[in-house]
């Protein structure tokens, strides 16, 4: 590539980092790093009513958590290209908008929103399907302008689209794409009457001034691209190359909507549940991109090496939650003892008081679950059943723990263990053997009532481990209750 590759991730700080945004950021990052380029983190904050406090920082931090490290951002500016927040760049947009007006490619429009609405209604009534701005202000006389100004109207600036113009570009994902100016919905606004630019205008000025060479973004922006290219043409600038990634769909094939409560969609939610950033990164990597071989687990370094934008998928990508859990469980298994301890402690702390235990003891308990965890918070339920069991509800199980035989088993078992210094796998075996011989009860009838009495559930980790977690005294308490 002739120029240095420069790509950007340009979120609007209207919320936390979403799975779709994370995917755009990741693919831009891989693209940059594959070709020794830079990733710019630019904040598109012009929709001021929708900005939320902390949105920018949380998105930035979540990116870093995923291992996506921008080369430039409001926090690491390059003098040549900053500032990196659009609301700090208003003068630049104004300058180029005025240039467009001067050269006849844009014009001031004084129509109020009520007037626009009224005329749109009229178009609809007349059977117009694709309504568009009727160009009332395209050739205002000095007199008309004066009159509007005296009325106190504040104008917006609209682009003046060329008639019968076609715009074609070569999309990195879908190949040749063509739009006619009719598809653009009429002379669109580039600067609103409050002086703030619209997305389609600001993005062109920024991408140009920031020397952006490639734009990878979601399919929802496909229809914006010809509008942006029209502006590049008018300003005599070379447009970057564009690639539009396909939509992400849920398991029913429906487009993932931020309101879909069946799928967690924000990075912060995954982090809280105990997903590892490496797993999320790996999962997102395969959400719309396929490697040449069947490899499934990638480190960032491997992903950069393997990344090939021509393998971005052209059909929707399915968000497969089971695959995500599978991936996460793989990464959990790879954690060292130290890492695992760090990772699992906050989840365990939700059910037990860890302050009384040494790290070694905590690790001992936590390790019992390591193999089976899909994500960190999955340790909570089984641990809870040991530490603070619920009441038994099933009639059958109640009958079992309350039977005369079971009561005898509890008594005999308590007698066996009460004088033991320490309960080990071996002496527990002996204890059971003794109970078995004296009462003639064996197998399931012997172990199940004890397990049930101790934890209220019939499944879980080995009994010896449960006893170790609870300690002898608590075991005796529960069995005598
Ligand atoms: N701020 C836009 C968004 O969040 C960025 C779109 C683009 O990449 O051009 O969707």
CSV table of C-alpha atoms and ligand atoms in Angstrom, one decimal:
chain,number,residue,atom,x,y,z
A,1,UNK,CA,0.0,0.0,0.0
A,2,UNK,CA,1.3,3.4,-1.0
A,3,UNK,CA,0.3,5.5,2.0
A,4,UNK,CA,0.5,4.4,5.6
A,5,UNK,CA,-2.7,2.6,6.5
A,6,UNK,CA,-4.8,4.6,8.9
A,7,UNK,CA,-8.2,3.4,10.1
A,8,UNK,CA,-10.5,4.5,12.8
A,9,UNK,CA,-13.1,3.4,15.3
A,10,UNK,CA,-15.5,6.2,15.7
A,11,UNK,CA,-18.1,5.6,18.4
A,12,UNK,CA,-20.8,7.9,19.5
A,13,UNK,CA,-20.6,8.1,23.3
A,14,UNK,CA,-24.2,7.2,23.7
A,15,UNK,CA,-23.6,4.1,25.8
A,16,UNK,CA,-21.3,1.2,26.6
A,17,UNK,CA,-19.3,-0.7,24.1
A,18,UNK,CA,-21.7,-3.0,22.2
A,19,UNK,CA,-20.8,-6.2,20.5
A,20,UNK,CA,-21.3,-4.6,17.1
A,21,UNK,CA,-19.0,-1.7,17.9
A,22,UNK,CA,-16.4,-4.0,19.4
A,23,UNK,CA,-16.4,-6.0,16.2
A,24,UNK,CA,-15.9,-2.8,14.1
A,25,UNK,CA,-13.1,-1.8,16.4
A,26,UNK,CA,-11.5,-5.2,16.3
A,27,UNK,CA,-11.5,-5.5,12.5
A,28,UNK,CA,-10.1,-2.0,12.0
A,29,UNK,CA,-7.4,-2.8,14.5
A,30,UNK,CA,-6.5,-6.1,12.9
A,31,UNK,CA,-6.4,-4.3,9.5
A,32,UNK,CA,-4.2,-1.6,10.8
A,33,UNK,CA,-1.8,-3.9,12.5
A,34,UNK,CA,-1.6,-6.3,9.6
A,35,UNK,CA,-0.4,-3.5,7.4
A,36,UNK,CA,1.7,-1.7,10.0
A,37,UNK,CA,-0.9,1.1,10.2
A,38,UNK,CA,-2.5,3.1,12.9
A,39,UNK,CA,-5.9,2.9,14.6
A,40,UNK,CA,-7.5,6.2,15.5
A,41,UNK,CA,-10.2,6.4,18.3
A,42,UNK,CA,-12.4,9.3,17.4
A,43,UNK,CA,-15.4,10.4,19.4
A,44,UNK,CA,-18.5,11.3,17.3
A,45,UNK,CA,-20.3,13.2,19.9
A,46,UNK,CA,-22.4,15.6,17.8
A,47,UNK,CA,-25.7,14.0,18.8
A,48,UNK,CA,-25.5,15.9,22.0
A,49,UNK,CA,-28.8,14.8,23.5
A,50,UNK,CA,-27.9,11.2,23.2
A,51,UNK,CA,-24.4,11.4,24.7
A,52,UNK,CA,-24.1,9.8,28.2
A,53,UNK,CA,-21.7,10.7,30.9
A,54,UNK,CA,-18.8,8.2,31.0
A,55,UNK,CA,-19.8,6.7,27.6
A,56,UNK,CA,-16.5,7.7,26.0
A,57,UNK,CA,-14.2,6.5,28.8
A,58,UNK,CA,-16.1,3.2,29.2
A,59,UNK,CA,-15.8,2.5,25.5
A,60,UNK,CA,-12.2,3.3,25.4
A,61,UNK,CA,-11.5,1.2,28.5
A,62,UNK,CA,-13.5,-1.8,27.2
A,63,UNK,CA,-11.5,-1.7,23.9
A,64,UNK,CA,-8.3,-1.8,25.9
A,65,UNK,CA,-9.7,-4.7,27.9
A,66,UNK,CA,-10.2,-6.6,24.7
A,67,UNK,CA,-6.6,-5.9,23.7
A,68,UNK,CA,-7.5,-3.3,21.0
A,69,UNK,CA,-5.1,-0.5,21.7
A,70,UNK,CA,-5.7,2.7,19.7
A,71,UNK,CA,-2.6,4.5,18.4
A,72,UNK,CA,-4.3,7.9,18.6
A,73,UNK,CA,-7.3,9.1,20.7
A,74,UNK,CA,-8.3,12.1,22.9
A,75,UNK,CA,-5.8,10.6,25.4
A,76,UNK,CA,-3.0,10.0,23.1
A,77,UNK,CA,-3.3,12.8,20.5
A,78,UNK,CA,-1.1,13.4,17.5
A,79,UNK,CA,-0.8,17.1,17.0
A,80,UNK,CA,-1.2,16.8,13.3
A,81,UNK,CA,-4.6,15.2,13.5
A,82,UNK,CA,-6.4,16.3,16.7
A,83,UNK,CA,-8.7,17.1,18.4
A,84,UNK,CA,-10.4,13.8,18.4
A,85,UNK,CA,-13.8,14.8,19.7
A,86,UNK,CA,-16.1,16.2,17.0
A,87,UNK,CA,-17.6,18.8,19.3
A,88,UNK,CA,-14.1,20.3,19.5
A,89,UNK,CA,-13.8,20.5,15.7
A,90,UNK,CA,-16.8,22.6,14.9
A,91,UNK,CA,-14.7,25.4,13.2
A,92,UNK,CA,-13.3,22.9,10.8
A,93,UNK,CA,-16.8,21.7,9.7
A,94,UNK,CA,-18.0,25.3,9.4
A,95,UNK,CA,-15.0,26.2,7.2
A,96,UNK,CA,-15.6,23.4,4.7
A,97,UNK,CA,-19.4,23.9,4.7
A,98,UNK,CA,-18.9,27.5,3.8
A,99,UNK,CA,-16.5,26.5,1.1
A,100,UNK,CA,-19.2,24.2,-0.4
A,101,UNK,CA,-21.8,27.1,-0.3
A,102,UNK,CA,-19.3,29.4,-2.0
A,103,UNK,CA,-18.7,26.9,-4.8
A,104,UNK,CA,-22.4,26.3,-5.3
A,105,UNK,CA,-22.4,22.8,-3.9
A,106,UNK,CA,-24.4,23.6,-0.8
A,107,UNK,CA,-27.0,26.2,0.2
A,108,UNK,CA,-28.6,27.8,3.2
A,109,UNK,CA,-32.1,26.6,3.9
A,110,UNK,CA,-34.4,28.6,6.2
A,111,UNK,CA,-37.3,26.2,6.3
A,112,UNK,CA,-38.6,25.4,9.8
A,113,UNK,CA,-39.2,21.8,10.8
A,114,UNK,CA,-42.9,22.5,11.0
A,115,UNK,CA,-42.9,23.7,7.4
A,116,UNK,CA,-40.8,20.7,6.3
A,117,UNK,CA,-43.2,18.4,8.0
A,118,UNK,CA,-46.2,20.0,6.4
A,119,UNK,CA,-44.8,19.8,2.9
A,120,UNK,CA,-43.7,16.2,3.5
A,121,UNK,CA,-47.3,15.4,4.4
A,122,UNK,CA,-48.5,17.0,1.2
A,123,UNK,CA,-46.1,14.9,-0.8
A,124,UNK,CA,-47.3,11.7,0.9
A,125,UNK,CA,-50.9,12.7,0.2
A,126,UNK,CA,-50.0,13.2,-3.4
A,127,UNK,CA,-48.7,9.6,-3.5
A,128,UNK,CA,-45.0,10.3,-3.4
A,129,UNK,CA,-43.3,7.3,-1.8
A,130,UNK,CA,-39.8,8.5,-1.4
A,131,UNK,CA,-40.4,12.0,-0.2
A,132,UNK,CA,-37.5,14.5,-0.3
A,133,UNK,CA,-36.7,18.1,0.4
A,134,UNK,CA,-38.4,20.2,-2.3
A,135,UNK,CA,-35.5,22.6,-2.7
A,136,UNK,CA,-37.6,25.6,-1.8
A,137,UNK,CA,-34.5,27.4,-0.6
A,138,UNK,CA,-32.2,26.4,-3.4
A,139,UNK,CA,-32.2,29.8,-5.2
A,140,UNK,CA,-33.2,32.4,-2.6
A,141,UNK,CA,-33.0,36.0,-3.5
A,142,UNK,CA,-31.2,38.5,-1.3
A,143,UNK,CA,-34.6,39.9,-0.4
A,144,UNK,CA,-36.0,36.5,0.7
A,145,UNK,CA,-32.9,35.8,2.8
A,146,UNK,CA,-33.2,39.2,4.5
A,147,UNK,CA,-36.8,38.6,5.3
A,148,UNK,CA,-36.1,35.2,6.8
A,149,UNK,CA,-33.3,36.6,8.9
A,150,UNK,CA,-35.5,39.4,10.2
A,151,UNK,CA,-38.0,36.8,11.2
A,152,UNK,CA,-35.2,35.4,13.3
A,153,UNK,CA,-34.8,32.1,11.4
A,154,UNK,CA,-31.6,30.3,11.7
A,155,UNK,CA,-30.6,28.4,8.5
A,156,UNK,CA,-29.2,25.0,8.1
A,157,UNK,CA,-26.9,24.1,5.3
A,158,UNK,CA,-27.9,21.5,2.7
A,159,UNK,CA,-25.9,19.8,0.1
A,160,UNK,CA,-26.9,20.4,-3.5
A,161,UNK,CA,-27.0,17.0,-5.1
A,162,UNK,CA,-26.2,16.8,-8.8
A,163,UNK,CA,-29.1,15.5,-11.0
A,164,UNK,CA,-28.7,12.1,-12.7
A,165,UNK,CA,-25.5,11.4,-11.0
A,166,UNK,CA,-24.3,7.9,-10.1
A,167,UNK,CA,-21.9,7.0,-7.4
A,168,UNK,CA,-20.0,3.7,-7.6
A,169,UNK,CA,-17.5,2.3,-5.2
A,170,UNK,CA,-15.7,-0.9,-4.6
A,171,UNK,CA,-16.7,-2.3,-1.3
A,172,UNK,CA,-14.0,-4.4,0.4
A,173,UNK,CA,-16.7,-6.9,1.5
A,174,UNK,CA,-19.4,-6.8,-1.2
A,175,UNK,CA,-17.6,-5.7,-4.3
A,176,UNK,CA,-18.9,-3.0,-6.7
A,177,UNK,CA,-21.8,-1.0,-5.3
A,178,UNK,CA,-23.7,1.6,-7.2
A,179,UNK,CA,-26.2,4.3,-6.1
A,180,UNK,CA,-27.9,7.0,-8.0
A,181,UNK,CA,-28.5,10.4,-6.5
A,182,UNK,CA,-32.1,9.5,-6.4
A,183,UNK,CA,-31.3,6.9,-3.7
A,184,UNK,CA,-29.9,9.6,-1.5
A,185,UNK,CA,-33.2,11.0,-0.4
A,186,UNK,CA,-32.7,14.6,-1.6
A,187,UNK,CA,-30.5,17.5,-0.6
A,188,UNK,CA,-29.5,16.4,2.9
A,189,UNK,CA,-28.4,18.7,5.7
A,190,UNK,CA,-24.7,18.9,6.4
A,191,UNK,CA,-24.8,21.6,9.2
A,192,UNK,CA,-27.8,21.9,11.4
A,193,UNK,CA,-29.3,25.3,12.3
A,194,UNK,CA,-27.5,25.1,15.7
A,195,UNK,CA,-24.2,25.0,13.9
A,196,UNK,CA,-23.5,21.4,14.6
A,197,UNK,CA,-22.6,19.2,11.6
A,198,UNK,CA,-24.5,16.1,10.7
A,199,UNK,CA,-22.8,12.7,10.9
A,200,UNK,CA,-22.4,12.3,7.1
A,201,UNK,CA,-20.6,15.6,6.8
A,202,UNK,CA,-18.4,15.5,9.9
A,203,UNK,CA,-17.2,12.0,9.1
A,204,UNK,CA,-16.0,13.1,5.7
A,205,UNK,CA,-14.1,16.2,7.0
A,206,UNK,CA,-12.6,14.1,9.7
A,207,UNK,CA,-11.7,11.0,7.7
A,208,UNK,CA,-10.0,13.3,5.1
A,209,UNK,CA,-8.1,15.5,7.6
A,210,UNK,CA,-7.1,12.5,9.6
A,211,UNK,CA,-5.7,10.8,6.5
A,212,UNK,CA,-8.0,7.8,7.0
A,213,UNK,CA,-7.3,5.3,4.2
A,214,UNK,CA,-9.8,2.5,4.9
A,215,UNK,CA,-13.2,2.5,6.6
A,216,UNK,CA,-14.6,-0.8,7.9
A,217,UNK,CA,-18.0,-0.4,9.5
A,218,UNK,CA,-21.3,-2.0,9.9
A,219,UNK,CA,-23.8,-2.6,7.1
A,220,UNK,CA,-26.2,-0.1,8.6
A,221,UNK,CA,-23.9,2.6,7.2
A,222,UNK,CA,-23.9,1.3,3.6
A,223,UNK,CA,-26.6,3.9,2.5
A,224,UNK,CA,-24.5,6.7,4.1
A,225,UNK,CA,-21.5,5.9,2.0
A,226,UNK,CA,-22.7,7.4,-1.3
A,227,UNK,CA,-23.7,10.6,0.6
A,228,UNK,CA,-20.2,10.8,1.9
A,229,UNK,CA,-18.6,10.1,-1.5
A,230,UNK,CA,-20.7,12.9,-3.0
A,231,UNK,CA,-19.1,15.3,-0.5
A,232,UNK,CA,-15.6,13.9,-1.2
A,233,UNK,CA,-16.3,14.6,-4.9
A,234,UNK,CA,-17.4,18.2,-4.3
A,235,UNK,CA,-14.5,19.0,-2.1
A,236,UNK,CA,-12.1,17.4,-4.6
A,237,UNK,CA,-10.8,14.9,-2.0
A,238,UNK,CA,-9.9,11.3,-2.5
A,239,UNK,CA,-12.3,9.0,-0.6
A,240,UNK,CA,-10.9,6.2,1.5
A,241,UNK,CA,-11.8,2.6,0.7
A,242,UNK,CA,-14.9,1.3,2.3
A,243,UNK,CA,-15.9,-2.1,3.6
A,244,UNK,CA,-19.3,-2.8,5.2
A,245,UNK,CA,-19.5,-5.8,7.5
A,246,UNK,CA,-22.7,-7.9,7.5
A,247,UNK,CA,-25.2,-7.7,10.2
A,248,UNK,CA,-25.1,-9.8,13.4
A,249,UNK,CA,-28.2,-12.0,13.9
A,250,UNK,CA,-29.5,-14.0,16.8
A,251,UNK,CA,-30.1,-17.7,16.8
A,252,UNK,CA,-33.4,-17.2,15.1
A,253,UNK,CA,-31.8,-15.3,12.2
A,254,UNK,CA,-33.1,-12.0,13.3
A,255,UNK,CA,-30.9,-8.9,13.4
A,256,UNK,CA,-29.5,-8.4,16.8
A,257,UNK,CA,-31.3,-5.5,18.4
A,258,UNK,CA,-30.0,-3.6,21.5
A,259,UNK,CA,-33.4,-4.3,23.0
A,260,UNK,CA,-33.1,-8.1,22.6
A,261,UNK,CA,-32.9,-9.2,26.2
A,262,UNK,CA,-32.0,-12.8,25.4
A,263,UNK,CA,-28.5,-11.9,24.4
A,264,UNK,CA,-26.1,-9.9,26.5
A,265,UNK,CA,-24.6,-7.4,24.1
A,266,UNK,CA,-22.3,-5.1,26.1
A,267,UNK,CA,-18.7,-5.9,27.0
A,268,UNK,CA,-19.3,-4.8,30.6
A,269,UNK,CA,-22.0,-7.4,31.1
A,270,UNK,CA,-19.7,-10.1,29.9
A,271,UNK,CA,-16.9,-8.9,32.1
A,272,UNK,CA,-19.1,-8.9,35.1
A,273,UNK,CA,-20.3,-12.4,34.5
A,274,UNK,CA,-16.7,-13.7,34.3
A,275,UNK,CA,-15.9,-13.9,30.6
A,276,UNK,CA,-12.3,-13.5,29.8
A,277,UNK,CA,-11.3,-10.8,27.4
A,278,UNK,CA,-9.3,-13.3,25.4
A,279,UNK,CA,-12.4,-15.4,24.8
A,280,UNK,CA,-14.6,-12.4,23.9
A,281,UNK,CA,-12.0,-11.2,21.5
A,282,UNK,CA,-11.7,-14.6,20.0
A,283,UNK,CA,-15.4,-14.9,19.7
A,284,UNK,CA,-15.8,-11.6,18.0
A,285,UNK,CA,-13.0,-12.4,15.7
A,286,UNK,CA,-15.0,-15.2,14.2
A,287,UNK,CA,-18.2,-13.2,14.1
A,288,UNK,CA,-18.0,-12.2,10.4
A,289,UNK,CA,-14.5,-13.4,9.5
A,290,UNK,CA,-13.3,-17.0,8.7
A,291,UNK,CA,-9.7,-18.1,8.8
A,292,UNK,CA,-8.3,-20.1,5.9
A,293,UNK,CA,-8.1,-23.3,8.0
A,294,UNK,CA,-10.4,-24.6,10.7
A,295,UNK,CA,-8.4,-23.0,13.6
A,296,UNK,CA,-10.7,-21.8,16.3
A,297,UNK,CA,-8.6,-20.4,19.1
A,298,UNK,CA,-6.5,-17.3,18.3
A,299,UNK,CA,-4.3,-15.0,20.3
A,300,UNK,CA,-4.2,-11.4,19.1
A,301,UNK,CA,-0.9,-11.9,17.5
A,302,UNK,CA,-2.1,-14.9,15.6
A,303,UNK,CA,-5.2,-13.1,14.5
A,304,UNK,CA,-3.2,-10.2,13.2
A,305,UNK,CA,-1.0,-12.6,11.2
A,306,UNK,CA,-4.0,-14.5,9.8
A,307,UNK,CA,-6.3,-11.6,9.2
A,308,UNK,CA,-7.2,-11.2,5.6
A,309,UNK,CA,-10.0,-8.7,4.9
A,310,UNK,CA,-11.0,-10.6,1.8
A,311,UNK,CA,-12.3,-13.3,4.1
A,312,UNK,CA,-14.8,-11.1,5.8
A,313,UNK,CA,-18.1,-12.9,5.4
A,314,UNK,CA,-20.7,-11.7,3.0
A,315,UNK,CA,-23.6,-13.4,4.8
A,316,UNK,CA,-25.0,-12.4,8.3
A,317,UNK,CA,-23.0,-13.7,11.3
A,318,UNK,CA,-24.8,-15.7,13.9
A,319,UNK,CA,-24.3,-14.8,17.5
A,320,UNK,CA,-23.9,-18.3,18.9
A,321,UNK,CA,-24.0,-18.1,22.7
A,322,UNK,CA,-23.1,-21.7,23.2
A,323,UNK,CA,-19.9,-21.2,21.1
A,324,UNK,CA,-19.0,-18.2,23.2
A,325,UNK,CA,-19.4,-20.2,26.4
A,326,UNK,CA,-17.4,-23.1,24.9
A,327,UNK,CA,-14.6,-20.6,24.0
A,328,UNK,CA,-14.6,-19.0,27.4
A,329,UNK,CA,-14.4,-22.4,29.1
A,330,UNK,CA,-11.3,-23.2,27.0
A,331,UNK,CA,-9.6,-20.0,28.2
A,332,UNK,CA,-10.6,-20.6,31.8
A,333,UNK,CA,-8.9,-24.0,31.7
A,334,UNK,CA,-5.7,-22.3,30.4
A,335,UNK,CA,-5.5,-20.0,33.4
A,336,UNK,CA,-2.6,-20.5,35.8
A,337,UNK,CA,-3.5,-21.0,39.4
A,338,UNK,CA,-2.6,-17.4,40.1
A,339,UNK,CA,-4.7,-16.1,37.3
A,340,UNK,CA,-7.6,-18.4,38.1
A,341,UNK,CA,-7.6,-17.3,41.7
A,342,UNK,CA,-7.7,-13.6,40.7
A,343,UNK,CA,-10.4,-14.3,38.2
A,344,UNK,CA,-12.7,-16.4,40.4
A,345,UNK,CA,-12.4,-14.7,43.8
A,346,UNK,CA,-15.0,-11.9,43.0
A,347,UNK,CA,-17.6,-14.5,42.1
A,348,UNK,CA,-16.9,-16.7,45.1
A,349,UNK,CA,-17.1,-13.7,47.3
A,350,UNK,CA,-20.7,-13.3,46.3
A,351,UNK,CA,-21.5,-16.5,48.3
A,352,UNK,CA,-18.9,-17.0,50.9
A,353,UNK,CA,-16.8,-14.9,53.3
A,354,UNK,CA,-13.3,-15.3,51.8
A,355,UNK,CA,-11.6,-13.3,54.5
A,356,UNK,CA,-11.3,-16.3,56.7
A,357,UNK,CA,-9.6,-18.5,54.1
A,358,UNK,CA,-6.1,-18.5,52.8
A,359,UNK,CA,-5.5,-18.2,49.1
A,360,UNK,CA,-4.5,-21.8,49.1
A,361,UNK,CA,-7.8,-22.9,50.6
A,362,UNK,CA,-9.7,-20.7,48.2
A,363,UNK,CA,-7.9,-22.1,45.3
A,364,UNK,CA,-8.5,-25.6,46.5
A,365,UNK,CA,-12.2,-25.0,46.5
A,366,UNK,CA,-12.2,-23.1,43.2
A,367,UNK,CA,-10.2,-25.7,41.5
A,368,UNK,CA,-13.0,-28.2,42.0
A,369,UNK,CA,-15.0,-26.3,39.5
A,370,UNK,CA,-12.4,-25.1,37.0
A,371,UNK,CA,-13.0,-27.8,34.4
A,372,UNK,CA,-16.7,-27.3,34.3
A,373,UNK,CA,-17.1,-23.5,34.3
A,374,UNK,CA,-18.4,-21.8,31.2
A,375,UNK,CA,-18.0,-18.4,32.9
A,376,UNK,CA,-17.0,-17.2,36.3
A,377,UNK,CA,-20.4,-16.6,37.8
A,378,UNK,CA,-21.4,-20.2,37.2
A,379,UNK,CA,-19.5,-21.1,40.3
A,380,UNK,CA,-22.1,-19.2,42.4
A,381,UNK,CA,-25.0,-21.7,42.3
A,382,UNK,CA,-23.1,-24.9,43.2
A,383,UNK,CA,-21.1,-23.2,45.9
A,384,UNK,CA,-24.3,-21.6,47.2
A,385,UNK,CA,-25.9,-25.0,47.6
A,386,UNK,CA,-23.0,-26.0,49.8
A,387,UNK,CA,-22.5,-22.8,51.8
A,388,UNK,CA,-26.1,-21.8,52.3
A,389,UNK,CA,-28.4,-24.5,50.9
A,390,UNK,CA,-32.0,-23.8,50.2
A,391,UNK,CA,-34.9,-25.8,51.7
A,392,UNK,CA,-35.6,-29.1,50.0
A,393,UNK,CA,-38.8,-28.8,48.0
A,394,UNK,CA,-39.3,-32.2,46.3
A,395,UNK,CA,-41.6,-34.5,48.3
A,396,UNK,CA,-39.5,-37.5,47.3
A,397,UNK,CA,-36.3,-36.0,48.5
A,398,UNK,CA,-37.9,-34.8,51.7
A,399,UNK,CA,-39.1,-38.3,52.4
A,400,UNK,CA,-35.6,-39.6,51.8
A,401,UNK,CA,-33.9,-37.3,54.3
A,402,UNK,CA,-36.6,-37.8,56.9
A,403,UNK,CA,-36.8,-41.6,56.7
A,404,UNK,CA,-35.9,-43.7,59.7
A,405,UNK,CA,-33.1,-45.3,57.9
A,406,UNK,CA,-31.6,-42.0,56.9
A,407,UNK,CA,-31.8,-40.7,60.4
A,408,UNK,CA,-29.9,-43.8,61.6
A,409,UNK,CA,-27.3,-43.2,58.8
A,410,UNK,CA,-26.8,-39.6,60.0
A,411,UNK,CA,-26.3,-40.7,63.6
A,412,UNK,CA,-23.9,-43.5,62.8
A,413,UNK,CA,-22.0,-41.3,60.4
A,414,UNK,CA,-21.6,-38.5,63.0
A,415,UNK,CA,-20.4,-41.0,65.5
A,416,UNK,CA,-17.8,-42.2,63.0
A,417,UNK,CA,-16.4,-38.8,62.2
A,418,UNK,CA,-16.7,-36.9,65.4
A,419,UNK,CA,-13.5,-38.0,66.9
A,420,UNK,CA,-11.5,-37.8,63.8
A,421,UNK,CA,-8.7,-35.2,63.9
A,422,UNK,CA,-9.0,-34.5,60.2
A,423,UNK,CA,-11.3,-36.0,57.6
A,424,UNK,CA,-9.4,-37.4,54.6
A,425,UNK,CA,-10.5,-39.4,51.6
A,426,UNK,CA,-9.2,-42.6,53.3
A,427,UNK,CA,-10.7,-42.3,56.7
A,428,UNK,CA,-14.0,-41.2,55.2
A,429,UNK,CA,-14.0,-44.4,53.3
A,430,UNK,CA,-13.5,-46.3,56.5
A,431,UNK,CA,-16.3,-44.3,58.2
A,432,UNK,CA,-18.7,-45.2,55.4
A,433,UNK,CA,-17.6,-48.8,55.5
A,434,UNK,CA,-18.3,-49.0,59.3
A,435,UNK,CA,-21.8,-47.4,58.9
A,436,UNK,CA,-22.5,-49.9,56.1
A,437,UNK,CA,-21.6,-52.8,58.2
A,438,UNK,CA,-23.4,-51.8,61.3
A,439,UNK,CA,-26.6,-50.7,59.6
A,440,UNK,CA,-26.6,-52.9,56.5
A,441,UNK,CA,-27.3,-49.9,54.3
A,442,UNK,CA,-25.1,-49.3,51.3
A,443,UNK,CA,-24.5,-47.5,48.0
A,444,UNK,CA,-27.0,-44.8,47.1
A,445,UNK,CA,-29.0,-45.3,50.2
A,446,UNK,CA,-26.0,-44.4,52.2
A,447,UNK,CA,-24.4,-41.5,50.3
A,448,UNK,CA,-27.5,-39.8,48.8
A,449,UNK,CA,-29.2,-38.9,52.1
A,450,UNK,CA,-26.0,-37.4,53.4
A,451,UNK,CA,-25.4,-35.4,50.3
A,452,UNK,CA,-29.0,-34.2,50.3
A,453,UNK,CA,-29.0,-33.4,54.0
A,454,UNK,CA,-25.8,-31.4,53.6
A,455,UNK,CA,-26.5,-29.5,50.4
A,456,UNK,CA,-30.2,-29.9,49.6
A,457,UNK,CA,-29.3,-31.1,46.1
A,458,UNK,CA,-28.6,-34.5,44.7
A,459,UNK,CA,-25.7,-33.6,42.5
A,460,UNK,CA,-22.4,-31.7,42.7
A,461,UNK,CA,-18.8,-32.2,43.6
A,462,UNK,CA,-17.5,-35.2,45.5
A,463,UNK,CA,-18.7,-35.6,49.1
A,464,UNK,CA,-15.2,-35.4,50.5
A,465,UNK,CA,-14.8,-32.0,48.9
A,466,UNK,CA,-18.1,-30.8,50.3
A,467,UNK,CA,-17.0,-32.0,53.7
A,468,UNK,CA,-13.7,-30.2,53.3
A,469,UNK,CA,-15.4,-27.0,52.4
A,470,UNK,CA,-17.8,-27.1,55.3
A,471,UNK,CA,-15.5,-28.4,58.0
A,472,UNK,CA,-16.3,-31.2,60.4
A,473,UNK,CA,-18.2,-29.2,62.9
A,474,UNK,CA,-20.6,-27.8,60.3
A,475,UNK,CA,-21.1,-31.2,58.8
A,476,UNK,CA,-22.1,-32.6,62.2
A,477,UNK,CA,-24.4,-29.6,62.9
A,478,UNK,CA,-26.2,-30.1,59.6
A,479,UNK,CA,-26.6,-33.8,60.1
A,480,UNK,CA,-27.9,-33.4,63.6
A,481,UNK,CA,-30.4,-30.7,62.7
B,1,LIG,N1,-20.4,7.2,14.9
B,1,LIG,C1,-20.8,6.2,14.0
B,1,LIG,C2,-21.4,5.1,14.7
B,1,LIG,O1,-21.2,4.9,15.9
B,1,LIG,C3,-19.5,5.8,13.2
B,1,LIG,C4,-19.9,5.3,11.9
B,1,LIG,C5,-18.6,5.2,11.0
B,1,LIG,O2,-17.8,4.4,11.3
B,1,LIG,O3,-18.6,6.0,10.1
B,1,LIG,O4,-22.1,4.3,14.1
